[in-house]
Amino acid sequence: KMTTQSYEDKKCERRDTTLKFVNRPDDLDPMPDEGDQGLRVEMSCGHAVTPQSLTGWFRSLLDQGQYKFKCPALKDGTLHKCDALWSYQEVRRLVVLTVAEMQDFEEKMARLAATEYCDFKTCPGCSSYVERKDLTNLCVQCCLVCTADQKKQVQFCWQCLKPWKGPAPRSDRCDNDDCKNHDLELLRTCKTTSFHQVQGVKNCPSIRACPTCGQKVEHNKTGCKNIICPRCQVEFCFVCLKLKTECLKTSSYFIPCSDGVAPRQTAIPVWHRNG
């Protein structure tokens, strides 16, 4: 758990010559508490931060399934985020984490990074990881332990994780009676939510499928309406489901775009990585 003392320890590491200290406001917290006159550390993009603000931002990012660290501060005189990429090493020097928290976060980062580059599940027969190369085909073959043990091709359904029944390839379901798309069910039945800092947003579905890659995402309901997909890293509006640049043509970060709240999704986009 974070403590005041751990923050103070971070503040005192001024002998670290790799850090550049500056005497100006925290760009992640432009309205600090009165009397907070401590030095800030200048990040590689030029924005100034404190361990407190950086730790809070770091935690919220990982809670949203993010593992790439882009500066959230606004560029001078604009409403556009800096979005400069900070390395984990740069961020790690200043965030306040226990050893256990650091290990947990680094394991989470590794899992998130893996999902960006491959689509895999655990084989129901042998529990080995299987990658699905054809994202339009639910019929998947286990090429490892199952096939070696049984001396034949072992196929299972990517959707219901049961032995494959019926003709293949198929993109909707196999012939098992209880095979259904649980992700679509979740999008259809999830609760609705409101955004306290975005004007007039009520009854927005609390779970969305990324319009680029189909990854399920939730918004933490703080800050602006946009979210960065943890898998494809595309930023889109959680409210209208348009990509950020398209949405901002008729709105801002804290008001809905002209189309308002997009309805519940009835299909999940397939991510064509090379498209």
C-alpha positions as protocol buffer text, in pm:
chain_id: "A"
residue {
  index: 1
  type: LYS
  ca { x: 0 y: 0 z: 0 }
}
residue {
  index: 2
  type: MET
  ca { x: 128 y: 348 z: -80 }
}
residue {
  index: 3
  type: THR
  ca { x: 230 y: 567 z: 211 }
}
residue {
  index: 4
  type: THR
  ca { x: 328 y: 929 z: 261 }
}
residue {
  index: 5
  type: GLN
  ca { x: 674 y: 812 z: 361 }
}
residue {
  index: 6
  type: SER
  ca { x: 720 y: 620 z: 35 }
}
residue {
  index: 7
  type: TYR
  ca { x: 630 y: 935 z: -157 }
}
residue {
  index: 8
  type: GLU
  ca { x: 877 y: 1133 z: 50 }
}
residue {
  index: 9
  type: ASP
  ca { x: 1148 y: 878 z: -22 }
}
residue {
  index: 10
  type: LYS
  ca { x: 1087 y: 929 z: -390 }
}
residue {
  index: 11
  type: LYS
  ca { x: 1104 y: 1306 z: -353 }
}
residue {
  index: 12
  type: CYS
  ca { x: 1445 y: 1284 z: -187 }
}
residue {
  index: 13
  type: GLU
  ca { x: 1619 y: 1098 z: -467 }
}
residue {
  index: 14
  type: ARG
  ca { x: 1762 y: 1421 z: -607 }
}
residue {
  index: 15
  type: ARG
  ca { x: 2114 y: 1284 z: -635 }
}
residue {
  index: 16
  type: ASP
  ca { x: 1998 y: 1074 z: -930 }
}
residue {
  index: 17
  type: THR
  ca { x: 2172 y: 1251 z: -1217 }
}
residue {
  index: 18
  type: THR
  ca { x: 1950 y: 1077 z: -1472 }
}
residue {
  index: 19
  type: LEU
  ca { x: 1652 y: 1280 z: -1345 }
}
residue {
  index: 20
  type: LYS
  ca { x: 1598 y: 1643 z: -1441 }
}
residue {
  index: 21
  type: PHE
  ca { x: 1429 y: 1844 z: -1166 }
}
residue {
  index: 22
  type: VAL
  ca { x: 1228 y: 2155 z: -1254 }
}
residue {
  index: 23
  type: ASN
  ca { x: 1044 y: 2413 z: -1047 }
}
residue {
  index: 24
  type: ARG
  ca { x: 709 y: 2439 z: -1224 }
}
residue {
  index: 25
  type: PRO
  ca { x: 356 y: 2294 z: -1189 }
}
residue {
  index: 26
  type: ASP
  ca { x: 278 y: 1926 z: -1223 }
}
residue {
  index: 27
  type: ASP
  ca { x: 142 y: 1879 z: -1576 }
}
residue {
  index: 28
  type: LEU
  ca { x: -62 y: 1575 z: -1467 }
}
residue {
  index: 29
  type: ASP
  ca { x: -218 y: 1768 z: -1178 }
}
residue {
  index: 30
  type: PRO
  ca { x: -246 y: 2135 z: -1276 }
}
residue {
  index: 31
  type: MET
  ca { x: -440 y: 2220 z: -956 }
}
residue {
  index: 32
  type: PRO
  ca { x: -219 y: 2088 z: -671 }
}
residue {
  index: 33
  type: ASP
  ca { x: -297 y: 2136 z: -301 }
}
residue {
  index: 34
  type: GLU
  ca { x: -207 y: 2473 z: -156 }
}
residue {
  index: 35
  type: GLY
  ca { x: 145 y: 2476 z: -19 }
}
residue {
  index: 36
  type: ASP
  ca { x: 266 y: 2202 z: -253 }
}
residue {
  index: 37
  type: GLN
  ca { x: 582 y: 2366 z: -381 }
}
residue {
  index: 38
  type: GLY
  ca { x: 802 y: 2060 z: -433 }
}
residue {
  index: 39
  type: LEU
  ca { x: 1023 y: 2012 z: -735 }
}
residue {
  index: 40
  type: ARG
  ca { x: 893 y: 1815 z: -1032 }
}
residue {
  index: 41
  type: VAL
  ca { x: 1072 y: 1571 z: -1256 }
}
residue {
  index: 42
  type: GLU
  ca { x: 1079 y: 1653 z: -1627 }
}
residue {
  index: 43
  type: MET
  ca { x: 990 y: 1354 z: -1844 }
}
residue {
  index: 44
  type: SER
  ca { x: 1148 y: 1285 z: -2183 }
}
residue {
  index: 45
  type: CYS
  ca { x: 866 y: 1473 z: -2361 }
}
residue {
  index: 46
  type: GLY
  ca { x: 924 y: 1787 z: -2151 }
}
residue {
  index: 47
  type: HIS
  ca { x: 621 y: 1761 z: -1922 }
}
residue {
  index: 48
  type: ALA
  ca { x: 672 y: 1778 z: -1545 }
}
residue {
  index: 49
  type: VAL
  ca { x: 535 y: 1520 z: -1299 }
}
residue {
  index: 50
  type: THR
  ca { x: 549 y: 1415 z: -934 }
}
residue {
  index: 51
  type: PRO
  ca { x: 566 y: 1055 z: -805 }
}
residue {
  index: 52
  type: GLN
  ca { x: 212 y: 1098 z: -668 }
}
residue {
  index: 53
  type: SER
  ca { x: 49 y: 1203 z: -994 }
}
residue {
  index: 54
  type: LEU
  ca { x: 250 y: 956 z: -1202 }
}
residue {
  index: 55
  type: THR
  ca { x: 162 y: 666 z: -971 }
}
residue {
  index: 56
  type: GLY
  ca { x: -210 y: 747 z: -983 }
}
residue {
  index: 57
  type: TRP
  ca { x: -204 y: 771 z: -1360 }
}
residue {
  index: 58
  type: PHE
  ca { x: 2 y: 451 z: -1390 }
}
residue {
  index: 59
  type: ARG
  ca { x: -246 y: 255 z: -1179 }
}
residue {
  index: 60
  type: SER
  ca { x: -550 y: 381 z: -1371 }
}
residue {
  index: 61
  type: LEU
  ca { x: -383 y: 291 z: -1700 }
}
residue {
  index: 62
  type: LEU
  ca { x: -318 y: -67 z: -1595 }
}
residue {
  index: 63
  type: ASP
  ca { x: -672 y: -94 z: -1454 }
}
residue {
  index: 64
  type: GLN
  ca { x: -792 y: -14 z: -1807 }
}
residue {
  index: 65
  type: GLY
  ca { x: -573 y: -287 z: -1953 }
}
residue {
  index: 66
  type: GLN
  ca { x: -305 y: -55 z: -2087 }
}
residue {
  index: 67
  type: TYR
  ca { x: 62 y: -142 z: -2090 }
}
residue {
  index: 68
  type: LYS
  ca { x: 197 y: 130 z: -2317 }
}
residue {
  index: 69
  type: PHE
  ca { x: 262 y: 458 z: -2139 }
}
residue {
  index: 70
  type: LYS
  ca { x: 173 y: 769 z: -2338 }
}
residue {
  index: 71
  type: CYS
  ca { x: 194 y: 1112 z: -2179 }
}
residue {
  index: 72
  type: PRO
  ca { x: -162 y: 1225 z: -2092 }
}
residue {
  index: 73
  type: ALA
  ca { x: -73 y: 1593 z: -2040 }
}
residue {
  index: 74
  type: LEU
  ca { x: -213 y: 1852 z: -2279 }
}
residue {
  index: 75
  type: LYS
  ca { x: 17 y: 2030 z: -2519 }
}
residue {
  index: 76
  type: ASP
  ca { x: 69 y: 2396 z: -2428 }
}
residue {
  index: 77
  type: GLY
  ca { x: -225 y: 2611 z: -2530 }
}
residue {
  index: 78
  type: THR
  ca { x: -421 y: 2324 z: -2686 }
}
residue {
  index: 79
  type: LEU
  ca { x: -679 y: 2060 z: -2597 }
}
residue {
  index: 80
  type: HIS
  ca { x: -468 y: 1787 z: -2758 }
}
residue {
  index: 81
  type: LYS
  ca { x: -287 y: 1527 z: -2552 }
}
residue {
  index: 82
  type: CYS
  ca { x: 89 y: 1503 z: -2580 }
}
residue {
  index: 83
  type: ASP
  ca { x: 77 y: 1123 z: -2637 }
}
residue {
  index: 84
  type: ALA
  ca { x: 457 y: 1093 z: -2632 }
}
residue {
  index: 85
  type: LEU
  ca { x: 556 y: 734 z: -2555 }
}
residue {
  index: 86
  type: TRP
  ca { x: 730 y: 687 z: -2220 }
}
residue {
  index: 87
  type: SER
  ca { x: 931 y: 370 z: -2169 }
}
residue {
  index: 88
  type: TYR
  ca { x: 844 y: 148 z: -1873 }
}
residue {
  index: 89
  type: GLN
  ca { x: 1197 y: 210 z: -1740 }
}
residue {
  index: 90
  type: GLU
  ca { x: 1135 y: 586 z: -1741 }
}
residue {
  index: 91
  type: VAL
  ca { x: 801 y: 552 z: -1561 }
}
residue {
  index: 92
  type: ARG
  ca { x: 924 y: 286 z: -1318 }
}
residue {
  index: 93
  type: ARG
  ca { x: 1189 y: 519 z: -1170 }
}
residue {
  index: 94
  type: LEU
  ca { x: 920 y: 743 z: -1025 }
}
residue {
  index: 95
  type: VAL
  ca { x: 607 y: 537 z: -954 }
}
residue {
  index: 96
  type: VAL
  ca { x: 561 y: 420 z: -596 }
}
residue {
  index: 97
  type: LEU
  ca { x: 506 y: 41 z: -592 }
}
residue {
  index: 98
  type: THR
  ca { x: 584 y: -236 z: -348 }
}
residue {
  index: 99
  type: VAL
  ca { x: 786 y: -531 z: -473 }
}
residue {
  index: 100
  type: ALA
  ca { x: 470 y: -743 z: -490 }
}
residue {
  index: 101
  type: GLU
  ca { x: 282 y: -472 z: -682 }
}
residue {
  index: 102
  type: MET
  ca { x: 570 y: -432 z: -926 }
}
residue {
  index: 103
  type: GLN
  ca { x: 577 y: -806 z: -993 }
}
residue {
  index: 104
  type: ASP
  ca { x: 200 y: -817 z: -1039 }
}
residue {
  index: 105
  type: PHE
  ca { x: 203 y: -519 z: -1278 }
}
residue {
  index: 106
  type: GLU
  ca { x: 490 y: -659 z: -1483 }
}
residue {
  index: 107
  type: GLU
  ca { x: 311 y: -994 z: -1518 }
}
residue {
  index: 108
  type: LYS
  ca { x: -3 y: -810 z: -1625 }
}
residue {
  index: 109
  type: MET
  ca { x: 196 y: -608 z: -1877 }
}
residue {
  index: 110
  type: ALA
  ca { x: 340 y: -928 z: -2024 }
}
residue {
  index: 111
  type: ARG
  ca { x: -7 y: -1080 z: -2065 }
}
residue {
  index: 112
  type: LEU
  ca { x: -143 y: -764 z: -2225 }
}
residue {
  index: 113
  type: ALA
  ca { x: 151 y: -745 z: -2463 }
}
residue {
  index: 114
  type: ALA
  ca { x: 95 y: -1107 z: -2567 }
}
residue {
  index: 115
  type: THR
  ca { x: -268 y: -1042 z: -2658 }
}
residue {
  index: 116
  type: GLU
  ca { x: -162 y: -765 z: -2895 }
}
residue {
  index: 117
  type: TYR
  ca { x: 35 y: -1000 z: -3115 }
}
residue {
  index: 118
  type: CYS
  ca { x: -163 y: -1324 z: -3102 }
}
residue {
  index: 119
  type: ASP
  ca { x: -513 y: -1456 z: -3045 }
}
residue {
  index: 120
  type: PHE
  ca { x: -483 y: -1760 z: -2820 }
}
residue {
  index: 121
  type: LYS
  ca { x: -682 y: -1975 z: -2579 }
}
residue {
  index: 122
  type: THR
  ca { x: -615 y: -2282 z: -2368 }
}
residue {
  index: 123
  type: CYS
  ca { x: -688 y: -2612 z: -2541 }
}
residue {
  index: 124
  type: PRO
  ca { x: -969 y: -2788 z: -2344 }
}
residue {
  index: 125
  type: GLY
  ca { x: -798 y: -3123 z: -2395 }
}
residue {
  index: 126
  type: CYS
  ca { x: -436 y: -3066 z: -2295 }
}
residue {
  index: 127
  type: SER
  ca { x: -438 y: -2708 z: -2154 }
}
residue {
  index: 128
  type: SER
  ca { x: -163 y: -2595 z: -2391 }
}
residue {
  index: 129
  type: TYR
  ca { x: -192 y: -2251 z: -2552 }
}
residue {
  index: 130
  type: VAL
  ca { x: -330 y: -2258 z: -2905 }
}
residue {
  index: 131
  type: GLU
  ca { x: -316 y: -1963 z: -3143 }
}
residue {
  index: 132
  type: ARG
  ca { x: -599 y: -1900 z: -3387 }
}
residue {
  index: 133
  type: LYS
  ca { x: -448 y: -1780 z: -3713 }
}
residue {
  index: 134
  type: ASP
  ca { x: -774 y: -1752 z: -3911 }
}
residue {
  index: 135
  type: LEU
  ca { x: -992 y: -1515 z: -3709 }
}
residue {
  index: 136
  type: THR
  ca { x: -1298 y: -1594 z: -3924 }
}
residue {
  index: 137
  type: ASN
  ca { x: -1291 y: -1969 z: -3845 }
}
residue {
  index: 138
  type: LEU
  ca { x: -1407 y: -2105 z: -3508 }
}
residue {
  index: 139
  type: CYS
  ca { x: -1278 y: -2455 z: -3583 }
}
residue {
  index: 140
  type: VAL
  ca { x: -927 y: -2477 z: -3436 }
}
residue {
  index: 141
  type: GLN
  ca { x: -683 y: -2766 z: -3436 }
}
residue {
  index: 142
  type: CYS
  ca { x: -460 y: -2847 z: -3139 }
}
residue {
  index: 143
  type: CYS
  ca { x: -119 y: -2909 z: -3292 }
}
residue {
  index: 144
  type: LEU
  ca { x: 63 y: -3010 z: -2974 }
}
residue {
  index: 145
  type: VAL
  ca { x: -12 y: -3260 z: -2697 }
}
residue {
  index: 146
  type: CYS
  ca { x: -362 y: -3374 z: -2802 }
}
residue {
  index: 147
  type: THR
  ca { x: -263 y: -3455 z: -3158 }
}
residue {
  index: 148
  type: ALA
  ca { x: 56 y: -3631 z: -3044 }
}
residue {
  index: 149
  type: ASP
  ca { x: -128 y: -3841 z: -2782 }
}
residue {
  index: 150
  type: GLN
  ca { x: -423 y: -3939 z: -2998 }
}
residue {
  index: 151
  type: LYS
  ca { x: -231 y: -3978 z: -3324 }
}
residue {
  index: 152
  type: LYS
  ca { x: -496 y: -3781 z: -3510 }
}
residue {
  index: 153
  type: GLN
  ca { x: -614 y: -3427 z: -3566 }
}
residue {
  index: 154
  type: VAL
  ca { x: -793 y: -3287 z: -3260 }
}
residue {
  index: 155
  type: GLN
  ca { x: -1026 y: -2996 z: -3332 }
}
residue {
  index: 156
  type: PHE
  ca { x: -1223 y: -2786 z: -3088 }
}
residue {
  index: 157
  type: CYS
  ca { x: -1457 y: -2488 z: -3106 }
}
residue {
  index: 158
  type: TRP
  ca { x: -1295 y: -2155 z: -3024 }
}
residue {
  index: 159
  type: GLN
  ca { x: -1630 y: -2027 z: -2898 }
}
residue {
  index: 160
  type: CYS
  ca { x: -1762 y: -2300 z: -2667 }
}
residue {
  index: 161
  type: LEU
  ca { x: -1428 y: -2482 z: -2613 }
}
residue {
  index: 162
  type: LYS
  ca { x: -1584 y: -2823 z: -2683 }
}
residue {
  index: 163
  type: PRO
  ca { x: -1482 y: -3085 z: -2942 }
}
residue {
  index: 164
  type: TRP
  ca { x: -1582 y: -2955 z: -3283 }
}
residue {
  index: 165
  type: LYS
  ca { x: -1915 y: -3073 z: -3425 }
}
residue {
  index: 166
  type: GLY
  ca { x: -2046 y: -3012 z: -3775 }
}
residue {
  index: 167
  type: PRO
  ca { x: -1896 y: -2878 z: -4096 }
}
residue {
  index: 168
  type: ALA
  ca { x: -1604 y: -2635 z: -4098 }
}
residue {
  index: 169
  type: PRO
  ca { x: -1494 y: -2365 z: -4144 }
}
residue {
  index: 170
  type: ARG
  ca { x: -1764 y: -2158 z: -3974 }
}
residue {
  index: 171
  type: SER
  ca { x: -1755 y: -1812 z: -3819 }
}
residue {
  index: 172
  type: ASP
  ca { x: -2080 y: -1813 z: -3617 }
}
residue {
  index: 173
  type: ARG
  ca { x: -2094 y: -2136 z: -3412 }
}
residue {
  index: 174
  type: CYS
  ca { x: -2037 y: -2513 z: -3416 }
}
residue {
  index: 175
  type: ASP
  ca { x: -2316 y: -2773 z: -3392 }
}
residue {
  index: 176
  type: ASN
  ca { x: -2291 y: -2820 z: -3016 }
}
residue {
  index: 177
  type: ASP
  ca { x: -2632 y: -2726 z: -2871 }
}
residue {
  index: 178
  type: ASP
  ca { x: -2501 y: -2472 z: -2620 }
}
residue {
  index: 179
  type: CYS
  ca { x: -2250 y: -2303 z: -2851 }
}
residue {
  index: 180
  type: LYS
  ca { x: -2308 y: -1930 z: -2854 }
}
residue {
  index: 181
  type: ASN
  ca { x: -2103 y: -1615 z: -2865 }
}
residue {
  index: 182
  type: HIS
  ca { x: -2061 y: -1517 z: -2501 }
}
residue {
  index: 183
  type: ASP
  ca { x: -1900 y: -1188 z: -2595 }
}
residue {
  index: 184
  type: LEU
  ca { x: -2210 y: -1085 z: -2791 }
}
residue {
  index: 185
  type: GLU
  ca { x: -2428 y: -1195 z: -2502 }
}
residue {
  index: 186
  type: LEU
  ca { x: -2222 y: -978 z: -2270 }
}
residue {
  index: 187
  type: LEU
  ca { x: -2255 y: -677 z: -2501 }
}
residue {
  index: 188
  type: ARG
  ca { x: -2631 y: -738 z: -2522 }
}
residue {
  index: 189
  type: THR
  ca { x: -2695 y: -776 z: -2148 }
}
residue {
  index: 190
  type: CYS
  ca { x: -2429 y: -562 z: -1974 }
}
residue {
  index: 191
  type: LYS
  ca { x: -2542 y: -286 z: -1739 }
}
residue {
  index: 192
  type: THR
  ca { x: -2552 y: 75 z: -1847 }
}
residue {
  index: 193
  type: THR
  ca { x: -2338 y: 349 z: -1698 }
}
residue {
  index: 194
  type: SER
  ca { x: -2297 y: 727 z: -1685 }
}
residue {
  index: 195
  type: PHE
  ca { x: -1990 y: 947 z: -1720 }
}
residue {
  index: 196
  type: HIS
  ca { x: -1967 y: 1205 z: -1444 }
}
residue {
  index: 197
  type: GLN
  ca { x: -1724 y: 1432 z: -1627 }
}
residue {
  index: 198
  type: VAL
  ca { x: -1882 y: 1411 z: -1973 }
}
residue {
  index: 199
  type: GLN
  ca { x: -2191 y: 1624 z: -2027 }
}
residue {
  index: 200
  type: GLY
  ca { x: -2522 y: 1448 z: -2085 }
}
residue {
  index: 201
  type: VAL
  ca { x: -2398 y: 1089 z: -2116 }
}
residue {
  index: 202
  type: LYS
  ca { x: -2644 y: 849 z: -1955 }
}
residue {
  index: 203
  type: ASN
  ca { x: -2743 y: 488 z: -2018 }
}
residue {
  index: 204
  type: CYS
  ca { x: -2426 y: 407 z: -2207 }
}
residue {
  index: 205
  type: PRO
  ca { x: -2346 y: 32 z: -2226 }
}
residue {
  index: 206
  type: SER
  ca { x: -2074 y: -40 z: -1971 }
}
residue {
  index: 207
  type: ILE
  ca { x: -1889 y: -284 z: -2200 }
}
residue {
  index: 208
  type: ARG
  ca { x: -1793 y: -220 z: -2560 }
}
residue {
  index: 209
  type: ALA
  ca { x: -1611 y: -409 z: -2834 }
}
residue {
  index: 210
  type: CYS
  ca { x: -1325 y: -208 z: -2981 }
}
residue {
  index: 211
  type: PRO
  ca { x: -1438 y: -92 z: -3328 }
}
residue {
  index: 212
  type: THR
  ca { x: -1095 y: -181 z: -3469 }
}
residue {
  index: 213
  type: CYS
  ca { x: -1008 y: -521 z: -3323 }
}
residue {
  index: 214
  type: GLY
  ca { x: -1315 y: -639 z: -3128 }
}
residue {
  index: 215
  type: GLN
  ca { x: -1143 y: -652 z: -2787 }
}
residue {
  index: 216
  type: LYS
  ca { x: -1391 y: -615 z: -2497 }
}
residue {
  index: 217
  type: VAL
  ca { x: -1320 y: -299 z: -2297 }
}
residue {
  index: 218
  type: GLU
  ca { x: -1464 y: -111 z: -2003 }
}
residue {
  index: 219
  type: HIS
  ca { x: -1426 y: 257 z: -1918 }
}
residue {
  index: 220
  type: ASN
  ca { x: -1330 y: 354 z: -1564 }
}
residue {
  index: 221
  type: LYS
  ca { x: -1583 y: 644 z: -1587 }
}
residue {
  index: 222
  type: THR
  ca { x: -1324 y: 907 z: -1496 }
}
residue {
  index: 223
  type: GLY
  ca { x: -1173 y: 1169 z: -1721 }
}
residue {
  index: 224
  type: CYS
  ca { x: -1273 y: 1210 z: -2084 }
}
residue {
  index: 225
  type: LYS
  ca { x: -1496 y: 981 z: -2290 }
}
residue {
  index: 226
  type: ASN
  ca { x: -1213 y: 827 z: -2494 }
}
residue {
  index: 227
  type: ILE
  ca { x: -1037 y: 500 z: -2426 }
}
residue {
  index: 228
  type: ILE
  ca { x: -727 y: 336 z: -2574 }
}
residue {
  index: 229
  type: CYS
  ca { x: -777 y: -28 z: -2669 }
}
residue {
  index: 230
  type: PRO
  ca { x: -529 y: -247 z: -2479 }
}
residue {
  index: 231
  type: ARG
  ca { x: -484 y: -479 z: -2776 }
}
residue {
  index: 232
  type: CYS
  ca { x: -463 y: -266 z: -3091 }
}
residue {
  index: 233
  type: GLN
  ca { x: -373 y: 64 z: -2914 }
}
residue {
  index: 234
  type: VAL
  ca { x: -634 y: 257 z: -3116 }
}
residue {
  index: 235
  type: GLU
  ca { x: -804 y: 543 z: -2929 }
}
residue {
  index: 236
  type: PHE
  ca { x: -1179 y: 567 z: -2976 }
}
residue {
  index: 237
  type: CYS
  ca { x: -1483 y: 726 z: -2815 }
}
residue {
  index: 238
  type: PHE
  ca { x: -1651 y: 484 z: -2572 }
}
residue {
  index: 239
  type: VAL
  ca { x: -1978 y: 674 z: -2615 }
}
residue {
  index: 240
  type: CYS
  ca { x: -2025 y: 696 z: -2994 }
}
residue {
  index: 241
  type: LEU
  ca { x: -1772 y: 424 z: -3093 }
}
residue {
  index: 242
  type: LYS
  ca { x: -1605 y: 647 z: -3353 }
}
residue {
  index: 243
  type: LEU
  ca { x: -1229 y: 675 z: -3371 }
}
residue {
  index: 244
  type: LYS
  ca { x: -1103 y: 973 z: -3171 }
}
residue {
  index: 245
  type: THR
  ca { x: -1018 y: 1192 z: -3470 }
}
residue {
  index: 246
  type: GLU
  ca { x: -1360 y: 1136 z: -3626 }
}
residue {
  index: 247
  type: CYS
  ca { x: -1551 y: 1195 z: -3303 }
}
residue {
  index: 248
  type: LEU
  ca { x: -1366 y: 1517 z: -3222 }
}
residue {
  index: 249
  type: LYS
  ca { x: -1474 y: 1671 z: -3552 }
}
residue {
  index: 250
  type: THR
  ca { x: -1814 y: 1746 z: -3395 }
}
residue {
  index: 251
  type: SER
  ca { x: -1738 y: 1750 z: -3022 }
}
residue {
  index: 252
  type: SER
  ca { x: -1469 y: 1771 z: -2755 }
}
residue {
  index: 253
  type: TYR
  ca { x: -1330 y: 1527 z: -2501 }
}
residue {
  index: 254
  type: PHE
  ca { x: -1602 y: 1610 z: -2249 }
}
residue {
  index: 255
  type: ILE
  ca { x: -1920 y: 1644 z: -2458 }
}
residue {
  index: 256
  type: PRO
  ca { x: -2088 y: 1379 z: -2674 }
}
residue {
  index: 257
  type: CYS
  ca { x: -2043 y: 1391 z: -3049 }
}
residue {
  index: 258
  type: SER
  ca { x: -2334 y: 1478 z: -3278 }
}
residue {
  index: 259
  type: ASP
  ca { x: -2452 y: 1115 z: -3294 }
}
residue {
  index: 260
  type: GLY
  ca { x: -2483 y: 1078 z: -2917 }
}
residue {
  index: 261
  type: VAL
  ca { x: -2461 y: 739 z: -2745 }
}
residue {
  index: 262
  type: ALA
  ca { x: -2414 y: 451 z: -2986 }
}
residue {
  index: 263
  type: PRO
  ca { x: -2658 y: 159 z: -2934 }
}
residue {
  index: 264
  type: ARG
  ca { x: -2551 y: -181 z: -2808 }
}
residue {
  index: 265
  type: GLN
  ca { x: -2329 y: -364 z: -3053 }
}
residue {
  index: 266
  type: THR
  ca { x: -2472 y: -666 z: -3233 }
}
residue {
  index: 267
  type: ALA
  ca { x: -2151 y: -775 z: -3406 }
}
residue {
  index: 268
  type: ILE
  ca { x: -1786 y: -789 z: -3304 }
}
residue {
  index: 269
  type: PRO
  ca { x: -1525 y: -652 z: -3546 }
}
residue {
  index: 270
  type: VAL
  ca { x: -1251 y: -888 z: -3666 }
}
residue {
  index: 271
  type: TRP
  ca { x: -902 y: -743 z: -3643 }
}
residue {
  index: 272
  type: HIS
  ca { x: -711 y: -766 z: -3971 }
}
residue {
  index: 273
  type: ARG
  ca { x: -365 y: -675 z: -3840 }
}
residue {
  index: 274
  type: ASN
  ca { x: -213 y: -631 z: -4184 }
}
residue {
  index: 275
  type: GLY
  ca { x: -512 y: -445 z: -4326 }
}
